[in-house]
XYZ file of C-alpha atoms in Angstrom:
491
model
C 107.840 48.918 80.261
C 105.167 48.055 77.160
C 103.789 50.983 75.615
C 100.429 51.880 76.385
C 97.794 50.451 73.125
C 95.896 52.792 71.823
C 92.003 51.669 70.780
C 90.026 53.911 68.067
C 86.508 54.470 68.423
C 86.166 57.459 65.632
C 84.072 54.895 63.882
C 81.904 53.751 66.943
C 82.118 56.025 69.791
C 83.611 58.620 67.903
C 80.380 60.384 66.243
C 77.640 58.667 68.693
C 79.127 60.930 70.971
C 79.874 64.007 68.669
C 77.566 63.833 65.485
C 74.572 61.730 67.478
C 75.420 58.307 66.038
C 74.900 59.401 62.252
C 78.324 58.922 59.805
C 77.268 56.260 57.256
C 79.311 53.550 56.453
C 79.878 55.260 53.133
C 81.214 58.393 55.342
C 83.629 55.689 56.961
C 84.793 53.804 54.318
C 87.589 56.386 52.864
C 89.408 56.135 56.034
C 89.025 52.271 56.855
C 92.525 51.481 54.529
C 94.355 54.250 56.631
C 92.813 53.340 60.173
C 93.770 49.713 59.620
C 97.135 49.713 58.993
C 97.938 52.494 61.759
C 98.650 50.373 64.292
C 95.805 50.571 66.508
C 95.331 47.661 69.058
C 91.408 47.674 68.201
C 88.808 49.800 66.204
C 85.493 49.859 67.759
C 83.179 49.559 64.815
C 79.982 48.385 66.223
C 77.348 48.241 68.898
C 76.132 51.204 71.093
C 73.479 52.685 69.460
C 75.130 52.620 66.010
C 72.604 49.493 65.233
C 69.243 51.338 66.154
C 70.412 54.401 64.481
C 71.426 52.854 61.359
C 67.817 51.383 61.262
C 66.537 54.470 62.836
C 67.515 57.331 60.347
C 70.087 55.483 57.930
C 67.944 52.605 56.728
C 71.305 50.239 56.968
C 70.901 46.887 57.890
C 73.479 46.720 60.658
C 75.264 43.446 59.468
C 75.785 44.855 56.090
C 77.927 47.840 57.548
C 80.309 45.217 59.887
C 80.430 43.094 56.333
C 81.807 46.405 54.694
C 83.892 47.778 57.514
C 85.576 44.314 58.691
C 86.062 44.178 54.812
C 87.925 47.540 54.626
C 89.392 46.765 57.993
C 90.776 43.052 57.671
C 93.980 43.514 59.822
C 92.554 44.979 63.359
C 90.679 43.641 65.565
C 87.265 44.852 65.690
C 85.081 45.613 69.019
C 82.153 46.197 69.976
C 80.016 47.825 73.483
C 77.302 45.253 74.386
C 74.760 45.676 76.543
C 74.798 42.415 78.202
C 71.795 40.965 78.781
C 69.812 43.908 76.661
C 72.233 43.594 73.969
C 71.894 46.473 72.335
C 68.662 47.511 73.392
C 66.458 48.461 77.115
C 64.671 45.460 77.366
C 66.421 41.625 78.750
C 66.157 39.258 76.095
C 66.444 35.483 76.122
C 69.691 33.538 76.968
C 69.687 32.106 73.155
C 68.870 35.483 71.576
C 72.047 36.943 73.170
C 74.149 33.832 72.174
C 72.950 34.221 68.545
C 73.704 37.567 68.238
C 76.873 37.517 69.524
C 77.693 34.022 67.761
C 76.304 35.786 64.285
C 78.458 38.679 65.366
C 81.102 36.818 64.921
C 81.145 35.067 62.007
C 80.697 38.459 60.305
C 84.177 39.286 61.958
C 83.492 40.672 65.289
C 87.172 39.940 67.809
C 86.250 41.658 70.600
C 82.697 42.346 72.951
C 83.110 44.924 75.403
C 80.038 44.082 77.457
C 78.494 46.441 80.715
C 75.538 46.030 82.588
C 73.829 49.559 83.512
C 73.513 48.390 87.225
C 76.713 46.777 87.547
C 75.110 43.259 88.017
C 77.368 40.498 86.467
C 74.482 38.003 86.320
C 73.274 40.226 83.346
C 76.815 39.826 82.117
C 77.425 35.878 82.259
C 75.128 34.571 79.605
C 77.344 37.286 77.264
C 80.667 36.361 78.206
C 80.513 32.785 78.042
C 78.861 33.229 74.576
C 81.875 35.593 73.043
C 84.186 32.498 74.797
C 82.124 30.209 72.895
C 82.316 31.540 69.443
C 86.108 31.972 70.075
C 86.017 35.776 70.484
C 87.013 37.935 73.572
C 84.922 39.093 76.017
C 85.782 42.112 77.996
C 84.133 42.318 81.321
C 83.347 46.211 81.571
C 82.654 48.371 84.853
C 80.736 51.341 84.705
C 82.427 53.935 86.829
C 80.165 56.230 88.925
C 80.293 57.789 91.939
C 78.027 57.582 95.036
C 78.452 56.636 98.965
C 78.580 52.464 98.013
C 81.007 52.998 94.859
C 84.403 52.877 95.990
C 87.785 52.052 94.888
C 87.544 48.573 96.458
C 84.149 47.617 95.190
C 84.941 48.407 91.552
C 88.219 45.975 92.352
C 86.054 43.540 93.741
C 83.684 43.095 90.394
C 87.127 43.023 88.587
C 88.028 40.158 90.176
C 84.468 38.287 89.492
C 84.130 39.271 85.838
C 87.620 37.501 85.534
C 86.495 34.124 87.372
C 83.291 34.794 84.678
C 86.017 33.991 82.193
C 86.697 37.364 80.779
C 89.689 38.143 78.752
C 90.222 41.988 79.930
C 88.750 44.225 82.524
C 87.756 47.652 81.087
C 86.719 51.010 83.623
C 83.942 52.335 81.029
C 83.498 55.781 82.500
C 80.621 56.771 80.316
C 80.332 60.823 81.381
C 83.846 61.608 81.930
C 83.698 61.903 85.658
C 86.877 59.751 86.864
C 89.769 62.220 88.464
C 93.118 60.926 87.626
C 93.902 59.617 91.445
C 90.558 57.479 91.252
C 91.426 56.307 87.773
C 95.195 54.995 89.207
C 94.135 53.720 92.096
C 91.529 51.337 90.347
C 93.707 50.365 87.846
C 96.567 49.908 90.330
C 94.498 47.256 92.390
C 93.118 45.550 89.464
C 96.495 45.253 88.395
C 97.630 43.669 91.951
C 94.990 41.337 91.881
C 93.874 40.204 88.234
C 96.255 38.479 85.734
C 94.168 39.604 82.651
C 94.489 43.249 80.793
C 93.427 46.392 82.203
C 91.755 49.082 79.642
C 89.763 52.093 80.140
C 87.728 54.302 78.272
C 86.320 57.790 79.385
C 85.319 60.886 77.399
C 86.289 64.409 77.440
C 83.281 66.220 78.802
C 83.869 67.992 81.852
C 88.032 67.698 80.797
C 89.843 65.357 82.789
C 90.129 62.563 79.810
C 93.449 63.064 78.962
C 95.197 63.515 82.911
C 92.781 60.322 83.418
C 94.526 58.598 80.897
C 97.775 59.597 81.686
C 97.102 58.914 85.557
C 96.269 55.393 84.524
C 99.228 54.961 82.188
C 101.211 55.305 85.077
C 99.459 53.041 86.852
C 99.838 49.788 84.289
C 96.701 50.106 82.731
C 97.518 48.321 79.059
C 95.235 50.041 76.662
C 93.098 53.368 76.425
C 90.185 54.404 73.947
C 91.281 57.426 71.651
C 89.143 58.847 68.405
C 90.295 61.170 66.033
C 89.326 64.962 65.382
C 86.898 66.275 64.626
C 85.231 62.974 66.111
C 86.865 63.693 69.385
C 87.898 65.668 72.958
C 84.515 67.118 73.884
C 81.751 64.982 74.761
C 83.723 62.293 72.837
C 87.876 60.794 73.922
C 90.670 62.512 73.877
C 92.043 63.069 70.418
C 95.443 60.709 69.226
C 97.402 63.357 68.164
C 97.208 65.286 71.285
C 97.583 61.828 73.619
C 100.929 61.439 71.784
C 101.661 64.800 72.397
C 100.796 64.303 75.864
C 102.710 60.828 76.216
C 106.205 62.475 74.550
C 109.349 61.323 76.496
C 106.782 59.066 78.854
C 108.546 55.847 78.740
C 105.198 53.992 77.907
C 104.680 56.213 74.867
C 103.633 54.482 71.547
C 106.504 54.679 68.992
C 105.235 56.515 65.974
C 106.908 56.942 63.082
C 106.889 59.706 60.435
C 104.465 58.376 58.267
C 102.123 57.043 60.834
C 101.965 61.075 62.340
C 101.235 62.027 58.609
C 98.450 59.324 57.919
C 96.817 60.460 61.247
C 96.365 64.125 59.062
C 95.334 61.858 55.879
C 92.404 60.088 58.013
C 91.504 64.051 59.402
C 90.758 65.266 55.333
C 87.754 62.640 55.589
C 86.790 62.968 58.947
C 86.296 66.721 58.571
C 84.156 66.385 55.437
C 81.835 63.747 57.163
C 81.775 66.054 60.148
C 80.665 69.331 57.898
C 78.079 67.039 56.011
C 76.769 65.874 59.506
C 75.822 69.751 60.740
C 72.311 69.100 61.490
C 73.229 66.526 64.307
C 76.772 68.230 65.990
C 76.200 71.283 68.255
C 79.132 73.489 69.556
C 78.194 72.656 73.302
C 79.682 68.959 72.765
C 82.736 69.842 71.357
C 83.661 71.963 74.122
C 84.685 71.135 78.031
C 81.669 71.320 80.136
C 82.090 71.465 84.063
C 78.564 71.051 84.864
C 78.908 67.508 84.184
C 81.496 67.428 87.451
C 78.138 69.277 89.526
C 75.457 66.841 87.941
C 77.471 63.874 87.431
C 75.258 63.067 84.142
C 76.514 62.213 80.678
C 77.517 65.066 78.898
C 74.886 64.451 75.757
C 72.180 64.400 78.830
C 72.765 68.158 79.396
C 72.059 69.589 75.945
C 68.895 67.156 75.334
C 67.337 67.730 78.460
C 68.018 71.493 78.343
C 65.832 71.397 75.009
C 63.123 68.965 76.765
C 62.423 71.230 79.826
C 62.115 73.988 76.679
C 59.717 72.305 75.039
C 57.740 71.720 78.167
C 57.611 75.158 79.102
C 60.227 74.517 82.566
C 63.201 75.712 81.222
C 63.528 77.917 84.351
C 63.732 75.141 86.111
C 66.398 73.096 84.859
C 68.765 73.345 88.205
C 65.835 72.506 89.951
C 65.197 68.956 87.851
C 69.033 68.304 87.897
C 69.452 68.642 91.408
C 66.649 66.391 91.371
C 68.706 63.496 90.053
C 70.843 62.671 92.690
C 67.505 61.970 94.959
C 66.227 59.851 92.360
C 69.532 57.698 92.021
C 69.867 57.142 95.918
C 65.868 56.038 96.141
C 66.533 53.241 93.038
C 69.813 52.233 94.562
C 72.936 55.034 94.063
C 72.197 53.430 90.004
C 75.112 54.242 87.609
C 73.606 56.304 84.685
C 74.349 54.934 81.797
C 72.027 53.812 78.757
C 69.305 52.616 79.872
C 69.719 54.422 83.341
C 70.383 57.848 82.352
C 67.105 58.196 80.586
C 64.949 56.849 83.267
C 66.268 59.046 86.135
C 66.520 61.986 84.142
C 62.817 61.504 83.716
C 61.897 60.885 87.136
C 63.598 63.584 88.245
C 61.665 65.468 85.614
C 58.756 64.163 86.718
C 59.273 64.532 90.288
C 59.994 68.422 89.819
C 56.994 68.499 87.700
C 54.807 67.308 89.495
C 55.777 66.773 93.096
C 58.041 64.227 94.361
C 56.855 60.403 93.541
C 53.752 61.423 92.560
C 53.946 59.885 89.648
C 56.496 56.585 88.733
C 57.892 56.293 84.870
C 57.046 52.635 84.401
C 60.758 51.972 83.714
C 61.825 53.785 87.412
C 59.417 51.668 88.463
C 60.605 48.125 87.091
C 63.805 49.637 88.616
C 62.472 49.455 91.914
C 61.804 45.850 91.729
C 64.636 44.794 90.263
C 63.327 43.863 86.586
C 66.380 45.676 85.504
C 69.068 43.800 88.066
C 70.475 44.050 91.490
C 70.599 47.556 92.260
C 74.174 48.758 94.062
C 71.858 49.761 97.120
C 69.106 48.818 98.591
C 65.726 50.583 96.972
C 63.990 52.794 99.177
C 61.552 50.753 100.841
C 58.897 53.393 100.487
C 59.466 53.943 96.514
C 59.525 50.230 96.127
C 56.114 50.043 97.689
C 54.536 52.370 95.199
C 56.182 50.837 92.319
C 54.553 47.604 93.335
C 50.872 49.597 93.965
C 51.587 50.974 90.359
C 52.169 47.914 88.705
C 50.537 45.179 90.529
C 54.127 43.388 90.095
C 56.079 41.742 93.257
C 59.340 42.805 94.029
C 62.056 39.827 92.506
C 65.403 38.831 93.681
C 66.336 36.538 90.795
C 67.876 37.296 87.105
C 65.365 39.926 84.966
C 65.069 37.896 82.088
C 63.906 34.775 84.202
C 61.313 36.565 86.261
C 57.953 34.825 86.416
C 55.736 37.205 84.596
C 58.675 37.738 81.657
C 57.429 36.546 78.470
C 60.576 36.485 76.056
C 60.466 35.913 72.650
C 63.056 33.398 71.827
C 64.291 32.476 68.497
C 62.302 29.818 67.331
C 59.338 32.644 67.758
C 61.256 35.068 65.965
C 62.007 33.144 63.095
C 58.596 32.178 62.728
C 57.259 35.414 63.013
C 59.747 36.970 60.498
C 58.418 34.015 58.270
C 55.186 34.946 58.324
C 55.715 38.647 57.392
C 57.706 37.383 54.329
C 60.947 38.654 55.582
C 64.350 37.039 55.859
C 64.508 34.484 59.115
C 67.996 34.091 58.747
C 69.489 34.244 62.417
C 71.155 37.796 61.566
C 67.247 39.020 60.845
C 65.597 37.393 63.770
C 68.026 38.760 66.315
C 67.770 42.558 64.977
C 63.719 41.750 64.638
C 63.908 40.351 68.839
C 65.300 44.566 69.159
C 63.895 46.331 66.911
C 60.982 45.153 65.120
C 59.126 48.244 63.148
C 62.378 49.433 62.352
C 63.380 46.005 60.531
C 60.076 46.193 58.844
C 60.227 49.355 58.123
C 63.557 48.718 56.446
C 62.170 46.093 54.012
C 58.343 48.021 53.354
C 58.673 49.457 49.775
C 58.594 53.167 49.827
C 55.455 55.393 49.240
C 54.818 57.092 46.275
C 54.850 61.404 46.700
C 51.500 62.167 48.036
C 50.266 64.913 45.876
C 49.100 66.771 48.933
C 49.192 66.807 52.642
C 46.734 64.374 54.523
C 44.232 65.078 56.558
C 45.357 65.264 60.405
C 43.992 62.475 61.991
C 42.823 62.717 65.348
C 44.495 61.516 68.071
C 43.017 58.597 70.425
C 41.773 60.081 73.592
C 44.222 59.560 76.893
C 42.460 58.200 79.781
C 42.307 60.510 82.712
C 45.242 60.351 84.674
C 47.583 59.236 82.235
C 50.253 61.501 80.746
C 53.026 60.965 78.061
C 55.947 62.531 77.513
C 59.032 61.567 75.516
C 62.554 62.137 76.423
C 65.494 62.392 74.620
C 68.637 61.468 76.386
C 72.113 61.507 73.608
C 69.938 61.577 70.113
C 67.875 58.919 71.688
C 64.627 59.383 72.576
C 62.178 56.940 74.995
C 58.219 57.141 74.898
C 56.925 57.309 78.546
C 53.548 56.584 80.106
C 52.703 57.742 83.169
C 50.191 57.376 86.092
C 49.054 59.682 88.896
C 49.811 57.726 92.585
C 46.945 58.330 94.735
């Protein structure tokens, strides 16, 4: 039997899920030399949210860090979690947006593009996969694991089996809150590997505490690779540490052979880690680093507990927090048993926020509401006829059957736009500027606007515009990420 491969995601994965997405790629760099010559089968160095926070708060331009970090990290492969036909982003972009970012991915030494879709819908897959075939890297067809009365053992096998007619290189079981029990995990991977001649990986997290039995479960099973990080970057709301999967894995005949200096550069790479961890303080919280069983009750991503903890504070219903969580489960079956995952977990968890706030459907989150029509994708389930309806009296938008992005009303901006856009702002159009300005637009111009000088003292507060009647905001923040949200009383 092949040993099982072992992935790292301490520089991806590792502190999105543990320090909010904020280690600099000078906070990486000491422990690239070490993490490349380990042995790992893949480092996951990109994608997630690590591009909009690196924008966000770092003021990195995202294809300078993979430059430096497939630089420092020349020998293993590198990977990255796309967002299919978002990218990395909420929105659907353009068929040639996605194949220029992953094409310009690339050539600056991306092997590897792990790519989901937050409903499960491989048509918001395709247009990825056969553009990481294209520019001759892989591209791993990913399933978001989640439970719900249409998600079962054979279903999951049967979008295996579709993602590898799409072309796909390997089938990975992305189970983004750490939910999978051990039997579940096996008995996935088992069919899959009946079925499918491509690899098998998975990838879970540690929050509620089943990680490592998953993992093991799955080992036994045939699965050929799992995702591991490195503490502190790990266990907790993050995967299962490598030093204690070896120790877990010792005398399993599928157990990576490790040699003496291998177990010592694993503490080398920790001296680093720790620092970076330490100097990150502001953005790590006890609560992730510890196993948390409510995620088993509310079947949310762990990070989803902590932030919306604080946003019921902040509006005043932190007595109600059971109340808004037992909320979610409604929500999900009315949009279609959706898997929460980015972008999903942040628009349920504010329905159900809204819902508990102020009665149930009285008011629609635009985004629950493109939901509901399927601007986001095929749901799992059938919408609830009756929340469909009011999404459609909301929005004056029809219900549509085909792909988001070509929709009737959609009005993409595709690169020839973007470049002459960036142009005309005096920026770079290069195709690595007009693909981050398609996602993120202030934040690329905000990157390139020359810094104010020190005001000597405090402006003036400036009023804010009046809000129509009727019309609230709110902004939630779901793992460090937080989405502005307009809403409308429903008569």
């Amino acid at each position: 039997m092949k040993p099982v491969v072992f992935n790292n995601t301490v520089l991806r994965d590792g502190h999105q899920s543990l320090a909010a997405t904020r280690m600099r790629t000078e906070q990486m760099l000491p422990v690239c030399e070490a993490l490349d010559a380990w042995g790992f089968g893949a480092l996951e160095t990109w994608g997630g949210a690590t591009i909009d926070a690196g924008l966000r708060f770092l003021r990195e331009f995202p294809f300078d860090r993979l430059d430096a970090l497939k630089k420092a990290c020349p020998d293993t492969p590198h990977m990255m979690l796309l967002r299919g036909q978002n990218i990395v982003q909420y929105a659907h972009f353009p068929d040639d947006v996605v194949e220029a970012f992953i094409a310009t991915s690339a050539k600056h030494g991306m092997n590897i593009f792990r790519i989901f879709d937050a409903l499960n819908d491989p048509r918001n897959m395709r247009c990825a996969i056969t553009a990481a075939k294209k520019a001759g890297a892989q591209a791993h067809g990913t399933l978001c694991y989640t439970t719900s009365p249409v998600h079962t053992v054979e279903k999951f096998i049967e979008l295996g089996l579709e993602l590898e007619r799409m072309g796909c290189d390997a089938i990975v079981i992305k189970d983004m809150a750490g939910l999978i029990p051990p039997q579940h995990a096996a008995a996935i991977v088992g069919g899959l590997k009946e079925k499918v001649e491509i690899p098998i990986w998975i990838h879970t997290h540690e929050t509620a505490g089943l990680g490592a039995a998953t993992y093991l479960a799955a080992i036994d099973a045939g699965v050929d690779a799992i995702d591991v990080s490195i503490a502190p970057f790990a266990n907790g709301t993050g995967q299962p540490d490598v030093t204690r999967m070896l120790a877990l894995l010792e005398g399993h005949p599928r157990c990576p052979q490790v040699s003496d200096e291998q177990r010592a550069a694993l503490k080398a790479i920790r001296g680093p880690l720790e620092k970076a961890y330490s100097e990150l303080g502001d953005f790590t919280s006890h609560k992730n680093e510890v196993v948390d069983s409510d995620t088993l009750e509310y079947q949310v991503p762990g990070g989803m507990l902590s932030n919306f903890r604080t946003q019921l504070k902040e509006q005043k219903m932190e007595d109600r927090f059971d109340e808004v969580f037992r909320e979610i489960p409604i929500v999900r079956e009315a949009l279609g048993w959706i898997p929460l995952v980015t972008p999903t977990s942040q628009i349920v968890g504010m329905q159900a926020f809204l819902n508990v706030k102020f009665g149930r459907w009285k008011q629609l989150s635009p985004q629950a509401a493109d939901i509901a029509l399927g601007y986001y994708g095929r749901t799992p389930a059938p919408v609830d006829p009756e929340i469909q309806a009011i999404a459609a009296k909301q929005t004056g938008k029809s219900p549509i059957e085909c792909r988001p992005v070509e929709a009737p009303d959609a009005k993409p901006k595709h690169m020839d736009a973007l470049r002459r856009e960036l142009e005309e702002k005096g920026l770079p159009s290069d195709d690595e500027h007009c693909v981050i300005h398609a996602m993120f637009p202030a934040q690329l111009e905000a990157l390139y606007a020359p810094k104010p000088e020190p005001a000597p003292a405090a402006p003036a507060p400036v009023a804010a515009a009046p809000v129509p009647a009727g019309v609230k905001h709110y902004a939630l923040t779901v793992d460090g990420r937080t989405m502005d949200v307009t809403v409308e009383t429903v008569a």
